[in-house]
Coordinates of C-alpha atoms in Angstrom, one line a residue:
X1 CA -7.8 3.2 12.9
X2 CA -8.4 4.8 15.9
X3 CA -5.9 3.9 17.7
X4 CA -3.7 5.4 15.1
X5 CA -5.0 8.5 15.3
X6 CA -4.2 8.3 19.0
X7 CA -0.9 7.2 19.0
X8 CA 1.1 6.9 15.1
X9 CA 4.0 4.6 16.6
X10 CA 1.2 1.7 17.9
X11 CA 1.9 -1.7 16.6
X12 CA -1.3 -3.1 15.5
X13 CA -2.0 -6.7 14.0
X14 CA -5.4 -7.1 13.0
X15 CA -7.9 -9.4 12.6
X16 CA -6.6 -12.5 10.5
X17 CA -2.8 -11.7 11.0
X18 CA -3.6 -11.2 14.9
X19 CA -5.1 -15.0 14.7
X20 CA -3.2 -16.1 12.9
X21 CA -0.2 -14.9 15.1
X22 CA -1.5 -16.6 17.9
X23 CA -2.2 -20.1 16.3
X24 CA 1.2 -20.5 15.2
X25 CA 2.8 -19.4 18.4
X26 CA 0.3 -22.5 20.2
X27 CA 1.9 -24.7 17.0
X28 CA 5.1 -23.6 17.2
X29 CA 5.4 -24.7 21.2
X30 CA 3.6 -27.8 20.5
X31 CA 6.0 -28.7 17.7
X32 CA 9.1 -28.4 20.5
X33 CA 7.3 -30.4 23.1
X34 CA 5.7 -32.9 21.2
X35 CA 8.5 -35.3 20.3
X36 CA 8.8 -35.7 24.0
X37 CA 5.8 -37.5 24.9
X38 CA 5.2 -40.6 25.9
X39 CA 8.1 -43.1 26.6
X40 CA 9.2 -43.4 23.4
X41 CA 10.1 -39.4 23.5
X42 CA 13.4 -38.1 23.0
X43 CA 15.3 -36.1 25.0
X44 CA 16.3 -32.3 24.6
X45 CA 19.3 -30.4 25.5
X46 CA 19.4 -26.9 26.9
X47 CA 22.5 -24.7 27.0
X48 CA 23.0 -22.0 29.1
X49 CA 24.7 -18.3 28.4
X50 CA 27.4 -19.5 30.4
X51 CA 27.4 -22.9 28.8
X52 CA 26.1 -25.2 31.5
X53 CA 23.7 -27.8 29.3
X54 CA 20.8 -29.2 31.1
X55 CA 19.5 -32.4 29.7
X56 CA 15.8 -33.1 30.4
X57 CA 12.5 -34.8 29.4
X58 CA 10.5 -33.5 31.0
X59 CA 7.7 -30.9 30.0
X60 CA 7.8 -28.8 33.1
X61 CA 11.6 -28.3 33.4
X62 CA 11.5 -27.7 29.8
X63 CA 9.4 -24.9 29.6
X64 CA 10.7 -23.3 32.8
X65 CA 14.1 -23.5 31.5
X66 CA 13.6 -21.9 27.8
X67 CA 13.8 -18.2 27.2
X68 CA 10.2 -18.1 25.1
X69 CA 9.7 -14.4 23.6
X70 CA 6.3 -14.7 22.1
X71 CA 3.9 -13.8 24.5
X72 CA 1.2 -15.9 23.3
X73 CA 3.3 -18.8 24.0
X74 CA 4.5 -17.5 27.4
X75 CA 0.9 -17.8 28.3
X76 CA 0.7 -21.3 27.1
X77 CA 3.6 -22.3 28.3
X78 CA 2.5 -20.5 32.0
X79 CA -0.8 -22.6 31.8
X80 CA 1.6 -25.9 31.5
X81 CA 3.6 -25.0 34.2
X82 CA 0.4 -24.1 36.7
X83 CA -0.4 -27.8 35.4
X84 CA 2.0 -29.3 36.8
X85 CA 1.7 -27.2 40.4
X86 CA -1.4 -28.3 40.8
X87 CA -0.9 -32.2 39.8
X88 CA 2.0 -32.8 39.3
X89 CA 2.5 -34.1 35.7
X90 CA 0.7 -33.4 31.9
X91 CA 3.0 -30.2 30.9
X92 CA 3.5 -31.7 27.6
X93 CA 0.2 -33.4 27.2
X94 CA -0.9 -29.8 27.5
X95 CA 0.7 -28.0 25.7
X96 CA 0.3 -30.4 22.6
X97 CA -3.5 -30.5 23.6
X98 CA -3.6 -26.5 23.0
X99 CA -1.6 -26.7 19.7
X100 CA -3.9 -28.8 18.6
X101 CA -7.6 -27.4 19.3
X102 CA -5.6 -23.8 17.8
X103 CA -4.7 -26.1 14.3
X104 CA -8.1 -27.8 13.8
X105 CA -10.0 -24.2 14.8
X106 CA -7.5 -22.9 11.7
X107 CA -8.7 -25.6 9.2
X108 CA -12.4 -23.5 9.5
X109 CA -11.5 -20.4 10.6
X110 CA -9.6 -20.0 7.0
X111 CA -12.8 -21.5 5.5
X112 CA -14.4 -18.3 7.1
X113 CA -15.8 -19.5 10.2
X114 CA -16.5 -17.1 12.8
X115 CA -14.4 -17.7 16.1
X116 CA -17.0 -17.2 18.3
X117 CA -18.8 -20.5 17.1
X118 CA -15.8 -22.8 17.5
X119 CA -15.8 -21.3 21.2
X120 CA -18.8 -22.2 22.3
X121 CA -18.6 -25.9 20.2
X122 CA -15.6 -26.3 22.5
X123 CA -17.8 -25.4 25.5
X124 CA -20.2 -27.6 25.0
X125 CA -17.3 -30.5 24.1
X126 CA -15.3 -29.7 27.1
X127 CA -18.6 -30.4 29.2
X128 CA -19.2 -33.3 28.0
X129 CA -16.0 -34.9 27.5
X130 CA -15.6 -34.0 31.4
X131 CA -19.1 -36.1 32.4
X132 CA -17.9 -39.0 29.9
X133 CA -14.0 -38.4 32.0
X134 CA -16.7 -39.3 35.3
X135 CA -18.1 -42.4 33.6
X136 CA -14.6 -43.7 32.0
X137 CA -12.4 -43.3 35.3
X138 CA -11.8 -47.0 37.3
X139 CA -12.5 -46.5 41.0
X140 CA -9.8 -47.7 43.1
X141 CA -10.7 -48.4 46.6
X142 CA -8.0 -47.3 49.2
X143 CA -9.0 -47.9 52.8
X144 CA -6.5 -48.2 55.2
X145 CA -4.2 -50.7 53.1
X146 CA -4.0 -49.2 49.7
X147 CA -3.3 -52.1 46.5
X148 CA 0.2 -51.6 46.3
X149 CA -0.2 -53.1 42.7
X150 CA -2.3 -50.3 40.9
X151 CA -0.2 -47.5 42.9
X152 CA 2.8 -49.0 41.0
X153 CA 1.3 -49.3 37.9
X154 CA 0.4 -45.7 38.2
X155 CA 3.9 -44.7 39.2
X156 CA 5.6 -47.2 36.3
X157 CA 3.4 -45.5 33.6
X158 CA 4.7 -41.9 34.6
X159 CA 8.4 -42.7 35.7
X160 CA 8.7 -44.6 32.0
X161 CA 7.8 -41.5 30.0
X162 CA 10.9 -39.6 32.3
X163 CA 13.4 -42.2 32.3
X164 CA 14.5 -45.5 30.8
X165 CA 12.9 -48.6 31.4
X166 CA 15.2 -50.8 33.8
X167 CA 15.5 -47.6 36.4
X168 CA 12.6 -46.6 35.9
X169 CA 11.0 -49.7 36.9
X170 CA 13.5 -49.8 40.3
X171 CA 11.9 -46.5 41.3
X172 CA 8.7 -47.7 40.8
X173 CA 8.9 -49.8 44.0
X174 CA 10.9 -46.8 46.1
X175 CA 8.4 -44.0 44.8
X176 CA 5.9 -46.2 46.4
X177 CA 6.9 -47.4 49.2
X178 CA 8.0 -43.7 50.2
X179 CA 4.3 -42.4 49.9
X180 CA 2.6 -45.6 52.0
X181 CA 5.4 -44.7 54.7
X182 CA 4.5 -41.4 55.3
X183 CA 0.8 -41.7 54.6
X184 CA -1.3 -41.4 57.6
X185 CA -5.4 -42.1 57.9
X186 CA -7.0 -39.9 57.9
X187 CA -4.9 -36.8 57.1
X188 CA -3.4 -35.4 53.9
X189 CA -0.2 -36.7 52.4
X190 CA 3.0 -34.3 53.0
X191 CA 5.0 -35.4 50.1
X192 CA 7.9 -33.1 52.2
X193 CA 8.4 -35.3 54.8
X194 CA 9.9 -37.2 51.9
X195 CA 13.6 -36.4 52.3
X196 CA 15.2 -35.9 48.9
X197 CA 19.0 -36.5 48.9
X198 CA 21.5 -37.2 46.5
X199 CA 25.0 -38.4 46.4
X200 CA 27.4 -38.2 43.7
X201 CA 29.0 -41.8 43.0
X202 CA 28.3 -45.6 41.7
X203 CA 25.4 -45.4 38.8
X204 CA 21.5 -44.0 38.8
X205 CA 20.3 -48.0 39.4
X206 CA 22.1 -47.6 42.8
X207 CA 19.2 -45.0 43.9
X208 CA 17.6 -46.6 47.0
X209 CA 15.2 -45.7 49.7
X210 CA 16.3 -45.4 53.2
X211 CA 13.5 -45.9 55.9
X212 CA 14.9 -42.9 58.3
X213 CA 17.0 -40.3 57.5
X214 CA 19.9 -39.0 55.6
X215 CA 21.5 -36.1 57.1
X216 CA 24.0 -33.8 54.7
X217 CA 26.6 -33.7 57.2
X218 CA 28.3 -35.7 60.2
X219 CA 29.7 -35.5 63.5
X220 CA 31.9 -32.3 64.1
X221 CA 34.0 -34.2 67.1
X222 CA 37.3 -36.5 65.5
X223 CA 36.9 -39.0 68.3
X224 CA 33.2 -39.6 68.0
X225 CA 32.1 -43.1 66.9
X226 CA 31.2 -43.3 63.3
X227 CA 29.0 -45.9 63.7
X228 CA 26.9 -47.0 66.5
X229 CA 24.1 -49.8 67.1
X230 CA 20.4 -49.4 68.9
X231 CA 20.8 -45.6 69.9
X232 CA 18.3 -43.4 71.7
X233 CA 17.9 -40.1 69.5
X234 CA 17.5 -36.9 71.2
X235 CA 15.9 -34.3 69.0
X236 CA 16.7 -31.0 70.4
X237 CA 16.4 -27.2 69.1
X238 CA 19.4 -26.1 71.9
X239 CA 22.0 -23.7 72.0
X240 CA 24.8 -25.7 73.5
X241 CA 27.8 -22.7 72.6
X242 CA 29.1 -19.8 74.4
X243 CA 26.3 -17.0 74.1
X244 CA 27.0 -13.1 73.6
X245 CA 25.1 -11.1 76.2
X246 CA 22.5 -8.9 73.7
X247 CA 23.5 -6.0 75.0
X248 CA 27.2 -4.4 74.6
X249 CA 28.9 -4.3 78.6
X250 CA 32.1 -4.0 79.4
X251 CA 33.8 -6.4 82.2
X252 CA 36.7 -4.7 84.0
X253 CA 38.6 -7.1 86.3
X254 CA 41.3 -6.3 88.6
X255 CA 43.3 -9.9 88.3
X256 CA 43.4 -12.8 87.0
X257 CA 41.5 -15.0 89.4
X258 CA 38.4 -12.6 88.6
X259 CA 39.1 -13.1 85.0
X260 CA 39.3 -17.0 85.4
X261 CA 35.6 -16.6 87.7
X262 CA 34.2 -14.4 84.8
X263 CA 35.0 -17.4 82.1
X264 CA 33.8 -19.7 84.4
X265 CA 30.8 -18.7 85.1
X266 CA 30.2 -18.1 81.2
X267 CA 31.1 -21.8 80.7
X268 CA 28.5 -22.5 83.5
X269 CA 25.3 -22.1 82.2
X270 CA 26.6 -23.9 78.8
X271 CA 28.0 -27.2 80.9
X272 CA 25.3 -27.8 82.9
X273 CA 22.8 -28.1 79.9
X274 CA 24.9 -30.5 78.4
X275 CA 25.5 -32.2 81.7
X276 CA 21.4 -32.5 81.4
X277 CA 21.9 -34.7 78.4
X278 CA 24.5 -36.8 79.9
X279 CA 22.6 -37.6 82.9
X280 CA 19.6 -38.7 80.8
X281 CA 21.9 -40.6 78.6
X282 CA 23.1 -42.5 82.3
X283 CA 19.8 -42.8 83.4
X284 CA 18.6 -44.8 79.8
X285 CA 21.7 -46.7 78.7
X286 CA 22.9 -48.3 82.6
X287 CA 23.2 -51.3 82.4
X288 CA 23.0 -51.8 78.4
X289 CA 25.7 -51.4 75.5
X290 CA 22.9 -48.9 74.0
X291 CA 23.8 -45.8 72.7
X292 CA 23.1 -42.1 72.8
X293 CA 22.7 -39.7 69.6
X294 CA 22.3 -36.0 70.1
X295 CA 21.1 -34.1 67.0
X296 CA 20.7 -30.7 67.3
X297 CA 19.4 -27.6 65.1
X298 CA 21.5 -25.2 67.2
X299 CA 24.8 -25.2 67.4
X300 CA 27.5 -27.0 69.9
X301 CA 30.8 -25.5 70.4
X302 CA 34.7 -27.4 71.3
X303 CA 34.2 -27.6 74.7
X304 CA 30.6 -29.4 74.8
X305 CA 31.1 -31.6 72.0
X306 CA 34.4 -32.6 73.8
X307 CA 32.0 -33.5 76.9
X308 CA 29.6 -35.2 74.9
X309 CA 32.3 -37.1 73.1
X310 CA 34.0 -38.0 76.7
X311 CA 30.2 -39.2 78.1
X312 CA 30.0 -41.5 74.8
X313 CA 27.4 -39.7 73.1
X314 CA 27.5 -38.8 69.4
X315 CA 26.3 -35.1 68.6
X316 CA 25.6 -33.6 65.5
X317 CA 24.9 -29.3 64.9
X318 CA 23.1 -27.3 62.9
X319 CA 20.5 -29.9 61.3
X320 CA 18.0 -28.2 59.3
X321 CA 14.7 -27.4 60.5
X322 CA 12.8 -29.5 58.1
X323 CA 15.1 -32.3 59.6
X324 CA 14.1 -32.1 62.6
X325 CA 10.1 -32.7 61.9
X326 CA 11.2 -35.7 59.4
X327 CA 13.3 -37.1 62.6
X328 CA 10.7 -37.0 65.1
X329 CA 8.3 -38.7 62.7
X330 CA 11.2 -41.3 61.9
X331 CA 12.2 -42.0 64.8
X332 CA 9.9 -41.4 67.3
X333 CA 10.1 -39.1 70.7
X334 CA 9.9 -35.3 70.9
X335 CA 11.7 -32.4 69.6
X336 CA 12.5 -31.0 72.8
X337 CA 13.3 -26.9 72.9
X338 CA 14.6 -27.0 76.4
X339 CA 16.6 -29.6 78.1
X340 CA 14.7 -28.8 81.6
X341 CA 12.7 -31.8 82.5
X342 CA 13.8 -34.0 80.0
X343 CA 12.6 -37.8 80.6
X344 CA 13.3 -40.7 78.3
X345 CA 9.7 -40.5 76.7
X346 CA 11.5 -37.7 74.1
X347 CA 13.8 -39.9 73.3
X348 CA 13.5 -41.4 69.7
X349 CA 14.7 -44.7 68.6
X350 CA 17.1 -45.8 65.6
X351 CA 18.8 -49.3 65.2
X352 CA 21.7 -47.9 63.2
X353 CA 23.4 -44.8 63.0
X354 CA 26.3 -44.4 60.6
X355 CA 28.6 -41.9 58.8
X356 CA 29.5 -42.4 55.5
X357 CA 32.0 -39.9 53.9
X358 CA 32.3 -39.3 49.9
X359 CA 35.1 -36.7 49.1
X360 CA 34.8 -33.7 50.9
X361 CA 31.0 -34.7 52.0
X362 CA 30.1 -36.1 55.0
X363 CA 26.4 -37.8 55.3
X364 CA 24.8 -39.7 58.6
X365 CA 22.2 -41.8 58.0
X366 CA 19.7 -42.9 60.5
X367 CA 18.4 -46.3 60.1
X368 CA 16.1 -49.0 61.3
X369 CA 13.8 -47.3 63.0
X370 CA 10.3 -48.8 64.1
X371 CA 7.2 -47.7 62.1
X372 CA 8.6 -45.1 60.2
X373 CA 6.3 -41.8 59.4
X374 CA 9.6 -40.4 57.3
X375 CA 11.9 -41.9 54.8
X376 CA 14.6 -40.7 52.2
X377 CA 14.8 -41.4 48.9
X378 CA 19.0 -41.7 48.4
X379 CA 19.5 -40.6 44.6
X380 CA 23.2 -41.7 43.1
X381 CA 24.1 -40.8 40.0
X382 CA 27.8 -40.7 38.1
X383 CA 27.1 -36.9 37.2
X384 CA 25.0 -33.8 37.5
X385 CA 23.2 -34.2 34.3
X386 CA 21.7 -38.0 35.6
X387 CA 20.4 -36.8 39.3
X388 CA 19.1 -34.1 38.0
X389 CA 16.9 -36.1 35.5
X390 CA 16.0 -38.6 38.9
X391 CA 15.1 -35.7 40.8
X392 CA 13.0 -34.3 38.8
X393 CA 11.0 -37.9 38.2
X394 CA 11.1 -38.9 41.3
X395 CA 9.2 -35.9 42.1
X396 CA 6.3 -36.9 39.4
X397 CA 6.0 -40.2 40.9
X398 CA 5.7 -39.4 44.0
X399 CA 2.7 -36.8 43.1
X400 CA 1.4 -39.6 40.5
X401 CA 0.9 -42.2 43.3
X402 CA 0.0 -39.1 46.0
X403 CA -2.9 -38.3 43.3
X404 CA -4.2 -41.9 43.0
X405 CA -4.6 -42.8 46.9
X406 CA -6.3 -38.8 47.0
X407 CA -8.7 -39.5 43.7
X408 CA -9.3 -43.1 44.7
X409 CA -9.4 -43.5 41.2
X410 CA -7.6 -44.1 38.1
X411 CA -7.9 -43.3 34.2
X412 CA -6.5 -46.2 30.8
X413 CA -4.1 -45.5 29.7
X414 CA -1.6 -45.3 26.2
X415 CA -4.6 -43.3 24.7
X416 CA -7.6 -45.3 25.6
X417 CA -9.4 -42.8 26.8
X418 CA -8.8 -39.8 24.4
X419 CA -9.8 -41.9 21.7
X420 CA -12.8 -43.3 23.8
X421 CA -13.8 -39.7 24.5
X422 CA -13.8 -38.8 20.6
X423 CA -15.5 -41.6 19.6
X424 CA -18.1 -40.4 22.3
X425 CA -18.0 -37.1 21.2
X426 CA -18.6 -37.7 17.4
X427 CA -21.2 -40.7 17.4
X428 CA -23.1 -39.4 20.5
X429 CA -22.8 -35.4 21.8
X430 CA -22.7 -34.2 18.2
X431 CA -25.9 -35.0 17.7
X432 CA -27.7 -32.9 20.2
X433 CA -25.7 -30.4 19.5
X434 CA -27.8 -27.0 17.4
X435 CA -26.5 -26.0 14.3
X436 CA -22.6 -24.6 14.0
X437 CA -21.6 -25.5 16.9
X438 CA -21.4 -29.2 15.8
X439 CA -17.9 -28.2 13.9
X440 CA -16.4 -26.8 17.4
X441 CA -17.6 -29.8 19.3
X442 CA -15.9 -32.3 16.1
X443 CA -12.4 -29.7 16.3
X444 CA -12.8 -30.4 19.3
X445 CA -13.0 -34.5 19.6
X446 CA -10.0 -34.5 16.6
X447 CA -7.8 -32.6 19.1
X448 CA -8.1 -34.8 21.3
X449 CA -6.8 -37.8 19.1
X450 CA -3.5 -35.7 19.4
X451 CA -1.5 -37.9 22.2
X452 CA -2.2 -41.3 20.7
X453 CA -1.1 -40.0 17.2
X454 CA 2.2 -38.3 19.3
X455 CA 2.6 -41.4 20.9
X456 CA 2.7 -43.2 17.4
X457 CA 5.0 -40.5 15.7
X458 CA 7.3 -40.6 18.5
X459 CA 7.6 -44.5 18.3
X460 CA 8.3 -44.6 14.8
X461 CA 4.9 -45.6 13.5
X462 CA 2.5 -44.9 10.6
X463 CA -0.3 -42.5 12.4
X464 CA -2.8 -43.0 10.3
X465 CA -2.8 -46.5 10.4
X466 CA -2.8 -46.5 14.2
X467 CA -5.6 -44.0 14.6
X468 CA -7.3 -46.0 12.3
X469 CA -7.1 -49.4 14.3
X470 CA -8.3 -48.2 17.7
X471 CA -11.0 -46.2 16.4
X472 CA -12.2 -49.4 14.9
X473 CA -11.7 -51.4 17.5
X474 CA -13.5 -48.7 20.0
X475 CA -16.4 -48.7 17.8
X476 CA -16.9 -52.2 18.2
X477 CA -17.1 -51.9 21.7
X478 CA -13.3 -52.3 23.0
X479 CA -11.3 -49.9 25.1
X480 CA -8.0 -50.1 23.8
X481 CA -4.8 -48.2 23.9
X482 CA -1.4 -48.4 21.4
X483 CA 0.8 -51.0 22.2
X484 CA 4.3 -48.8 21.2
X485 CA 6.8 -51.4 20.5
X486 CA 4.0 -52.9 17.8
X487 CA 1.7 -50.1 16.9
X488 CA -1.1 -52.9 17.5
X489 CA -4.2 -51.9 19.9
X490 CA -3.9 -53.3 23.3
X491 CA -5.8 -53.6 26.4
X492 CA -4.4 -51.0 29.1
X493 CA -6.0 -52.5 32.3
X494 CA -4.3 -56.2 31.6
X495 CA -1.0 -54.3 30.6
X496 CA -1.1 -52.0 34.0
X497 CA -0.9 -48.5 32.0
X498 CA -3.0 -46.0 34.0
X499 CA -3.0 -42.3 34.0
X500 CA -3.5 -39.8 37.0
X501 CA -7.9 -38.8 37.2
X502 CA -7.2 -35.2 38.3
X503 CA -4.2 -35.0 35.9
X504 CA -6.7 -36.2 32.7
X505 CA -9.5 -33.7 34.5
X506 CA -6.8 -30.7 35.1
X507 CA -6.1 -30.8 31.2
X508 CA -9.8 -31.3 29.6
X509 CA -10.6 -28.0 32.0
X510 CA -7.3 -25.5 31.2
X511 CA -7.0 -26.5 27.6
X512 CA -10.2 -25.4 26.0
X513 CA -9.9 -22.2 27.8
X514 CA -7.1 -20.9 26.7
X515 CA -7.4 -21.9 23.4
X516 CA -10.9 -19.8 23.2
X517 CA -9.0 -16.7 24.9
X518 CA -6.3 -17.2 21.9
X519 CA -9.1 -17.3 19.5
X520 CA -11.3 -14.7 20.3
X521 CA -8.2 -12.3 20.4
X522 CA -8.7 -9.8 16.9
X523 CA -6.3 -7.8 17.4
X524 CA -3.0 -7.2 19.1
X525 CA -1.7 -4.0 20.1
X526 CA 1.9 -3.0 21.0
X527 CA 1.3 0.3 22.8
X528 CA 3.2 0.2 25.9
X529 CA 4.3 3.4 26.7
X530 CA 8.2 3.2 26.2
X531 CA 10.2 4.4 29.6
X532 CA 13.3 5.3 27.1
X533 CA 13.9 8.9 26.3
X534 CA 13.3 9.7 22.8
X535 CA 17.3 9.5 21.4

């Protein structure tokens, strides 16, 4: 009331009707995500104001794609998205996971519970759900040869939920492969040095990866081989083009033999660089049929590439920065800023190097080079909609397998663990736990049966019966997850479905507490002061 007295045009919601706002905001987002889950999800389609549609699967994309006006589920959706920044996948697990800790606090909040004491029930739950996490993760033991075989399990279980099957299973291998090519001991993995490139022809199962590089555009000389065999690459950040003088002079000449010096001399300083490259280009391929690739971030104008073309030596301009780290990793050598002193030891090293055009595009791909620090995943697709959808999974597994050699450890999957940790929760922590707090710790330990009763819903099977069946088969001492085609319990570890550690950790920690901010919220107050003149 006092706030009325303060200001009369305040919106106020109070107590119940504030709480309640908020719970059905974190059901109503849950109910738009949750049909997506697992790989049995379906897929949504968002339209645009202008009509473009995006078609997607994917948690993340979803909520960072949907105009969402209630606040409340902003936030949620916000946490989600911070989710998957920080590991990569679990959006939707989430989101549901919040849904569902704000509809089982609801069943005794309306029986006149007290917030407050759900709160610290989930406190205690979240603690020990997060020691039990500890105990229940499999250690995986990476060294300097990781098992290829669990990092693809890991990858398979996330690409399924994001794609069909049969592709997904192909991109198993490449997602893979990509991050045990760039990984190096002892230093962290830089998922960019994984070059991300797509072309628009042939079908998604055409998506390959290329161990070297695929650059976005090709020679700018018409006489310049398109395709050339065991070739030096010189990675150079040159300008090779006529250069402006900085500051604005004028030139007056008296003839034309002055004006013919004057352009000569300009030219000068511009040939003899290039005449640099050609004589290290003499100096490495006498005697051989090698050849010589120039690749430069700078540019090259006419008259240089015309030398270059003349001396045998294929040039490419304006490659992108990021390019030009991922080459020298690919191929070997140094990016070299100056072409003073250059010796063959900058020189990189590439078996094939080739120019494939597609329309208008032109791309270059570098190939065969020895022990590879870089690689390129190629993404085809016959349309937008289906590169998109790659890209955006490709991106997960990479992070999924990135997360596994970094954790060194893995978590069941298809369930087995959420219902393990509510089985846990219920026989053991309940217990211990001092009087009303035991009903936040049991909201708590249902909520987390919500992804293998999803998982269920979403594969067309009878939930109860499913929760039923594992929980019986946990209590006799089994970890097992749900089997989707059957809606029998199975064994994750002998089917190869695991889950990420720090994903499963990431979402046990953000859930709780932002379902105990929405909860402990009593009353919501519209008071901004409006910038709008009074009409």
């Amino acid at each position: 009331m006092s706030l009325r007295v303060l200001n009369p045009n305040a919106e106020v919601l109070n107590k119940s009707a504030a709480l309640h706002m908020n719970i059905n905001a974190a059901k109503g987002l849950q109910d738009v995500l949750k049909t997506n889950l697992g790989p049995k999800g379906t897929i949504k389609m968002l339209v645009g104001g202008a009509g473009d549609i995006k078609i997607t699967k994917d948690g993340n994309t979803l909520l960072k794609e949907m105009q969402i006006q209630n606040p409340t589920a902003i936030m949620i959706a916000r946490t989600a998205v911070a989710q998957d920044d920080i590991s990569g996948d679990g959006t939707t697990s989430t989101v549901i996971f919040i849904g569902e800790l704000m509809k089982q606090s609801e069943r005794y909040i309306d029986e006149g519970m007290h917030p407050r004491v759900l709160v610290d029930g989930f406190e205690i739950a979240k603690r020990a759900t997060l020691q039990f996490l500890e105990k229940f993760k499999t250690p995986v033991v990476m060294g300097n040869e990781p098992d290829k075989e669990i990092l693809k399990m890991v990858a398979r279980t996330t690409l399924r939920t994001k794609l069909y099957e049969a592709l997904a299973d192909q991109l198993t291998d490449i997602v893979v492969n990509a991050v045990l090519c760039i990984r190096k001991p002892e230093e962290p993995i830089d998922l960019f040095m994984v070059e991300i490139m797509h072309m628009r022809h042939k079908f998604d199962v055409d998506t390959r990866l290329v161990e070297g590089l695929v650059l976005d555009h090709g020679s700018r000389h018409p006489d310049m081989k398109r395709r050339a065999e065991n070739c030096y690459i010189l990675t150079c950040n040159v300008s090779l083009e006529y250069e402006k003088s900085e500051i604005n002079a004028g030139f007056f000449y008296s003839n034309a033999e002055q004006r013919e010096a004057m352009i000569a001399a300009e030219r000068r300083s511009v040939d003899e660089r290039v005449q640099k490259i050609i004589n290290l280009k003499n100096k490495v391929c006498a005697g051989n049929d090698n050849n010589f690739v120039v690749i430069n971030q700078k540019g090259i104008d006419p008259p240089s590439l015309h030398l270059l073309q003349q001396a045998g030596i294929v040039a490419l301009r304006r490659a992108k920065r990021r390019n030009m780290e991922r080459l020298v990793l690919a191929c070997g050598g140094e990016a070299v800023n100056s072409v003073d002193d250059l010796t063959p030891d900058c020189l990189g090293w590439a078996g094939l190097v080739y120019e494939h055009v597609l329309g208008e595009e032109r791309y270059t791909f570098v190939e065969n080079v020895k022990n590879p620090h870089s690689c390129t995943v190629l993404i085809k697709g016959p349309n937008d909609h289906t590169i998109a959808q790659i890209k955006d999974a490709v991106r997960d597994g990479l992070r999924a397998v990135k997360n596994t050699i970094e954790d060194e450890a893995v978590v069941l999957g298809a369930g087995a663990f959420e219902v393990a940790a509510r089985q846990y929760l219920v026989n053991e922590v309940k217990k211990t736990v001092q009087g009303r707090a035991q009903l936040g710790v049991e909201a708590f330990a249902d909520a987390l049966l919500v992804v293998p009763k999803t998982l269920a819903e979403n594969s067309g099977l009878d939930t109860q019966d499913v929760i039923i069946g594992l929980t019986g088969e946990h209590d006799r001492g089994n970890v097992v997850g749900l089997n989707h085609h059957t809606g029998e319990p199975l064994d994750p570890q002998m089917e190869g479905i695991f889950d990420n550690y720090s994903v499963k950790r990431q979402i046990i920690n953000s859930g709780p507490v932002i379902a105990s901010q929405l909860l402990l919220v009593d009353e919501v107050i519209r008071a901004g002061r409006n910038m709008r003149r009074p009409t």
